[in-house]
């Protein structure tokens, strides 16, 4: 294996990626057996054991033998782990924060902040249940009809394409005036009824206070 291309062997199977995602999400002293890891990442024990052995041989994982058990932990002193894998997987987890910062910057750049009462994450992104074909669901509550039209024009004409180019998936906005949102909330109508059960405020006022 060429030393400058070791990622080819480290990230060449889904099982290895899942194992690395698990270990980089835990503290550096986290240890587990192959069977425990298989259960945590949802793969068969043979697949987990094969991937763990390869990652151990690549010096990405450490192994301790206690009795009949082989316990694995991340090799946090390894250069590839420390400088490449841990930062990459931690950045992956911060996707919601990246989206928040992206939208806040766009709102500022396009000068539509004064038109918006509240900007809210809802749907699968707030529940941690996104999948490959998920959109990013965002509710945008505007002051009035004029503000709604301006906000729609900016999102549809500019922010949608900027968002897809940067993140690689679609932004799905639910844009309503404050009056429209209140009416649906108070009558417990979808999708506002579902939103009220699970949401994160990106900007502005909490929907319960609208």
mmCIF file of C-alpha atoms in Angstrom:
data_model
loop_
_atom_site.group_PDB
_atom_site.id
_atom_site.type_symbol
_atom_site.label_atom_id
_atom_site.label_comp_id
_atom_site.label_asym_id
_atom_site.label_seq_id
_atom_site.Cartn_x
_atom_site.Cartn_y
_atom_site.Cartn_z
ATOM 1 C CA UNK A 1 0.000 0.000 0.000
ATOM 2 C CA UNK A 2 1.498 3.389 -0.977
ATOM 3 C CA UNK A 3 1.841 5.372 2.254
ATOM 4 C CA UNK A 4 0.410 8.511 0.653
ATOM 5 C CA UNK A 5 -2.780 6.651 -0.398
ATOM 6 C CA UNK A 6 -3.674 4.698 2.737
ATOM 7 C CA UNK A 7 -7.256 6.034 2.702
ATOM 8 C CA UNK A 8 -7.891 3.674 -0.219
ATOM 9 C CA UNK A 9 -7.616 0.735 2.179
ATOM 10 C CA UNK A 10 -9.072 2.416 5.257
ATOM 11 C CA UNK A 11 -12.362 3.537 3.679
ATOM 12 C CA UNK A 12 -12.934 0.837 1.053
ATOM 13 C CA UNK A 13 -15.957 -0.887 2.685
ATOM 14 C CA UNK A 14 -19.168 0.293 4.354
ATOM 15 C CA UNK A 15 -18.343 -1.769 7.437
ATOM 16 C CA UNK A 16 -15.062 0.077 7.936
ATOM 17 C CA UNK A 17 -16.739 3.459 7.484
ATOM 18 C CA UNK A 18 -19.423 2.528 10.034
ATOM 19 C CA UNK A 19 -16.795 1.336 12.507
ATOM 20 C CA UNK A 20 -14.780 4.530 12.139
ATOM 21 C CA UNK A 21 -17.904 6.663 12.481
ATOM 22 C CA UNK A 22 -18.684 4.821 15.733
ATOM 23 C CA UNK A 23 -15.211 5.197 17.230
ATOM 24 C CA UNK A 24 -14.780 8.848 16.242
ATOM 25 C CA UNK A 25 -18.135 9.684 17.854
ATOM 26 C CA UNK A 26 -17.008 8.272 21.213
ATOM 27 C CA UNK A 27 -14.285 9.205 23.667
ATOM 28 C CA UNK A 28 -10.766 8.009 22.919
ATOM 29 C CA UNK A 29 -10.931 5.390 25.700
ATOM 30 C CA UNK A 30 -14.075 3.713 24.299
ATOM 31 C CA UNK A 31 -13.470 -0.028 23.846
ATOM 32 C CA UNK A 32 -15.725 -2.793 22.538
ATOM 33 C CA UNK A 33 -15.602 -6.354 21.278
ATOM 34 C CA UNK A 34 -16.267 -7.327 17.693
ATOM 35 C CA UNK A 35 -19.712 -8.658 18.553
ATOM 36 C CA UNK A 36 -20.622 -5.476 20.447
ATOM 37 C CA UNK A 37 -19.446 -3.324 17.556
ATOM 38 C CA UNK A 38 -21.423 -5.419 15.060
ATOM 39 C CA UNK A 39 -24.600 -4.802 17.092
ATOM 40 C CA UNK A 40 -23.901 -1.068 17.430
ATOM 41 C CA UNK A 41 -23.351 -0.463 13.709
ATOM 42 C CA UNK A 42 -25.876 -2.964 12.350
ATOM 43 C CA UNK A 43 -23.647 -5.425 10.468
ATOM 44 C CA UNK A 44 -23.043 -9.153 10.874
ATOM 45 C CA UNK A 45 -20.364 -10.283 13.365
ATOM 46 C CA UNK A 46 -18.207 -11.829 10.577
ATOM 47 C CA UNK A 47 -18.290 -8.561 8.593
ATOM 48 C CA UNK A 48 -17.399 -6.565 11.708
ATOM 49 C CA UNK A 49 -14.564 -8.906 12.682
ATOM 50 C CA UNK A 50 -13.089 -8.794 9.159
ATOM 51 C CA UNK A 51 -13.189 -4.982 9.034
ATOM 52 C CA UNK A 52 -11.824 -4.631 12.562
ATOM 53 C CA UNK A 53 -8.909 -6.932 11.769
ATOM 54 C CA UNK A 54 -8.028 -4.889 8.674
ATOM 55 C CA UNK A 55 -8.238 -1.582 10.539
ATOM 56 C CA UNK A 56 -6.058 -3.040 13.294
ATOM 57 C CA UNK A 57 -3.482 -4.180 10.726
ATOM 58 C CA UNK A 58 -3.506 -0.653 9.268
ATOM 59 C CA UNK A 59 -2.733 0.738 12.753
ATOM 60 C CA UNK A 60 -6.020 2.663 12.816
ATOM 61 C CA UNK A 61 -7.315 0.655 15.761
ATOM 62 C CA UNK A 62 -5.621 -0.777 18.810
ATOM 63 C CA UNK A 63 -6.522 -4.169 20.251
ATOM 64 C CA UNK A 64 -6.396 -5.600 23.738
ATOM 65 C CA UNK A 65 -6.916 -9.273 24.497
ATOM 66 C CA UNK A 66 -8.653 -9.882 27.808
ATOM 67 C CA UNK A 67 -9.352 -13.540 28.383
ATOM 68 C CA UNK A 68 -11.028 -14.753 25.221
ATOM 69 C CA UNK A 69 -12.227 -11.305 24.169
ATOM 70 C CA UNK A 70 -10.569 -9.039 21.639
ATOM 71 C CA UNK A 71 -11.391 -5.434 22.542
ATOM 72 C CA UNK A 72 -10.807 -2.634 20.057
ATOM 73 C CA UNK A 73 -10.269 1.100 20.503
ATOM 74 C CA UNK A 74 -9.306 3.967 18.225
ATOM 75 C CA UNK A 75 -5.594 4.679 17.845
ATOM 76 C CA UNK A 76 -5.890 8.385 18.552
ATOM 77 C CA UNK A 77 -2.129 8.953 18.269
ATOM 78 C CA UNK A 78 -2.078 7.768 14.650
ATOM 79 C CA UNK A 79 -1.580 10.612 12.130
ATOM 80 C CA UNK A 80 -4.369 9.510 9.788
ATOM 81 C CA UNK A 81 -6.811 9.165 12.683
ATOM 82 C CA UNK A 82 -5.841 12.421 14.366
ATOM 83 C CA UNK A 83 -5.474 14.702 11.334
ATOM 84 C CA UNK A 84 -7.889 13.198 8.774
ATOM 85 C CA UNK A 85 -10.479 10.732 10.079
ATOM 86 C CA UNK A 86 -11.526 12.373 13.349
ATOM 87 C CA UNK A 87 -11.920 15.880 11.834
ATOM 88 C CA UNK A 88 -13.817 14.472 8.825
ATOM 89 C CA UNK A 89 -16.315 12.437 10.838
ATOM 90 C CA UNK A 90 -16.802 15.232 13.366
ATOM 91 C CA UNK A 91 -17.512 17.644 10.521
ATOM 92 C CA UNK A 92 -20.076 15.191 9.171
ATOM 93 C CA UNK A 93 -21.953 15.290 12.493
ATOM 94 C CA UNK A 94 -22.005 19.101 12.400
ATOM 95 C CA UNK A 95 -24.026 19.249 9.168
ATOM 96 C CA UNK A 96 -27.014 20.897 10.874
ATOM 97 C CA UNK A 97 -24.794 23.643 12.289
ATOM 98 C CA UNK A 98 -23.259 24.156 8.836
ATOM 99 C CA UNK A 99 -26.729 24.478 7.277
ATOM 100 C CA UNK A 100 -27.751 26.962 9.964
ATOM 101 C CA UNK A 101 -24.680 29.123 9.360
ATOM 102 C CA UNK A 102 -25.162 28.898 5.589
ATOM 103 C CA UNK A 103 -28.781 30.075 5.771
ATOM 104 C CA UNK A 104 -27.987 32.868 8.218
ATOM 105 C CA UNK A 105 -25.273 34.145 5.891
ATOM 106 C CA UNK A 106 -27.584 34.015 2.869
ATOM 107 C CA UNK A 107 -30.330 35.861 4.736
ATOM 108 C CA UNK A 108 -27.812 38.558 5.575
ATOM 109 C CA UNK A 109 -26.286 38.652 2.079
ATOM 110 C CA UNK A 110 -29.674 38.975 0.378
ATOM 111 C CA UNK A 111 -30.982 41.406 3.014
ATOM 112 C CA UNK A 112 -34.205 39.535 3.819
ATOM 113 C CA UNK A 113 -33.668 39.292 7.591
ATOM 114 C CA UNK A 114 -36.146 42.115 8.372
ATOM 115 C CA UNK A 115 -38.841 40.241 6.420
ATOM 116 C CA UNK A 116 -38.494 37.042 8.484
ATOM 117 C CA UNK A 117 -40.051 36.504 11.899
ATOM 118 C CA UNK A 118 -38.772 32.979 12.333
ATOM 119 C CA UNK A 119 -36.664 30.412 10.469
ATOM 120 C CA UNK A 120 -37.085 26.846 11.738
ATOM 121 C CA UNK A 121 -35.649 23.368 11.095
ATOM 122 C CA UNK A 122 -38.288 20.631 11.161
ATOM 123 C CA UNK A 123 -38.804 17.112 9.782
ATOM 124 C CA UNK A 124 -36.192 14.377 9.550
ATOM 125 C CA UNK A 125 -33.187 16.636 10.194
ATOM 126 C CA UNK A 126 -34.439 17.474 13.702
ATOM 127 C CA UNK A 127 -35.100 13.806 14.481
ATOM 128 C CA UNK A 128 -31.783 12.456 13.221
ATOM 129 C CA UNK A 129 -33.636 10.273 10.690
ATOM 130 C CA UNK A 130 -32.309 11.585 7.405
ATOM 131 C CA UNK A 131 -31.511 9.216 4.540
ATOM 132 C CA UNK A 132 -29.836 9.452 1.148
ATOM 133 C CA UNK A 133 -32.847 11.050 -0.548
ATOM 134 C CA UNK A 134 -33.822 13.393 2.288
ATOM 135 C CA UNK A 135 -34.425 17.084 1.746
ATOM 136 C CA UNK A 136 -33.685 19.708 4.364
ATOM 137 C CA UNK A 137 -37.059 20.951 5.659
ATOM 138 C CA UNK A 138 -37.119 24.576 6.774
ATOM 139 C CA UNK A 139 -40.145 26.674 7.738
ATOM 140 C CA UNK A 140 -39.898 30.394 7.022
ATOM 141 C CA UNK A 141 -42.382 32.647 8.819
ATOM 142 C CA UNK A 142 -42.640 36.159 7.360
ATOM 143 C CA UNK A 143 -44.149 39.365 8.704
ATOM 144 C CA UNK A 144 -46.808 39.834 6.029
ATOM 145 C CA UNK A 145 -47.756 39.048 2.424
ATOM 146 C CA UNK A 146 -45.298 41.540 0.952
ATOM 147 C CA UNK A 147 -42.462 40.040 3.004
ATOM 148 C CA UNK A 148 -43.570 36.541 1.991
ATOM 149 C CA UNK A 149 -43.355 37.370 -1.723
ATOM 150 C CA UNK A 150 -39.908 38.908 -1.357
ATOM 151 C CA UNK A 151 -38.679 35.966 0.705
ATOM 152 C CA UNK A 152 -40.054 33.415 -1.782
ATOM 153 C CA UNK A 153 -38.373 35.231 -4.660
ATOM 154 C CA UNK A 154 -34.995 35.149 -2.923
ATOM 155 C CA UNK A 155 -35.228 31.516 -1.824
ATOM 156 C CA UNK A 156 -36.509 30.225 -5.177
ATOM 157 C CA UNK A 157 -34.341 32.462 -7.333
ATOM 158 C CA UNK A 158 -31.081 32.333 -5.406
ATOM 159 C CA UNK A 159 -30.813 30.365 -2.165
ATOM 160 C CA UNK A 160 -32.165 27.052 -3.503
ATOM 161 C CA UNK A 161 -29.452 26.745 -6.148
ATOM 162 C CA UNK A 162 -26.709 28.027 -3.811
ATOM 163 C CA UNK A 163 -27.756 25.461 -1.215
ATOM 164 C CA UNK A 164 -27.774 22.510 -3.622
ATOM 165 C CA UNK A 165 -24.393 23.436 -5.109
ATOM 166 C CA UNK A 166 -22.827 23.561 -1.645
ATOM 167 C CA UNK A 167 -24.514 20.660 0.172
ATOM 168 C CA UNK A 168 -25.528 18.339 -2.663
ATOM 169 C CA UNK A 169 -29.131 17.897 -1.520
ATOM 170 C CA UNK A 170 -32.273 20.010 -1.762
ATOM 171 C CA UNK A 171 -33.689 22.670 0.522
ATOM 172 C CA UNK A 172 -37.472 22.321 0.966
ATOM 173 C CA UNK A 173 -39.006 25.477 2.400
ATOM 174 C CA UNK A 174 -42.456 25.975 3.885
ATOM 175 C CA UNK A 175 -43.039 29.727 3.635
ATOM 176 C CA UNK A 176 -46.023 31.298 5.385
ATOM 177 C CA UNK A 177 -46.967 34.674 6.783
ATOM 178 C CA UNK A 178 -47.224 35.012 10.541
ATOM 179 C CA UNK A 179 -51.023 35.122 10.234
ATOM 180 C CA UNK A 180 -51.119 31.963 8.088
ATOM 181 C CA UNK A 181 -48.782 30.084 10.399
ATOM 182 C CA UNK A 182 -50.754 30.999 13.527
ATOM 183 C CA UNK A 183 -54.001 29.847 11.896
ATOM 184 C CA UNK A 184 -52.571 26.433 11.026
ATOM 185 C CA UNK A 185 -50.896 26.069 14.419
ATOM 186 C CA UNK A 186 -54.049 26.955 16.353
ATOM 187 C CA UNK A 187 -56.153 24.570 14.247
ATOM 188 C CA UNK A 188 -53.531 21.812 14.572
ATOM 189 C CA UNK A 189 -53.155 21.453 10.794
ATOM 190 C CA UNK A 190 -50.267 19.758 8.989
ATOM 191 C CA UNK A 191 -47.419 20.299 8.502
ATOM 192 C CA UNK A 192 -47.399 22.820 11.344
ATOM 193 C CA UNK A 193 -48.840 20.303 13.812
ATOM 194 C CA UNK A 194 -45.893 17.969 13.144
ATOM 195 C CA UNK A 195 -43.420 20.855 13.196
ATOM 196 C CA UNK A 196 -44.551 21.921 16.675
ATOM 197 C CA UNK A 197 -43.576 18.505 18.052
ATOM 198 C CA UNK A 198 -39.978 18.580 16.814
ATOM 199 C CA UNK A 199 -38.112 21.669 15.636
ATOM 200 C CA UNK A 200 -35.002 23.799 16.059
ATOM 201 C CA UNK A 201 -35.071 27.563 15.699
ATOM 202 C CA UNK A 202 -32.409 28.859 13.316
ATOM 203 C CA UNK A 203 -33.353 32.520 13.498
ATOM 204 C CA UNK A 204 -35.978 34.672 15.158
ATOM 205 C CA UNK A 205 -38.872 33.768 17.449
ATOM 206 C CA UNK A 206 -39.796 30.343 18.836
ATOM 207 C CA UNK A 207 -43.002 29.132 17.102
ATOM 208 C CA UNK A 208 -44.721 28.618 20.449
ATOM 209 C CA UNK A 209 -44.367 32.366 21.072
ATOM 210 C CA UNK A 210 -45.658 33.514 17.691
#
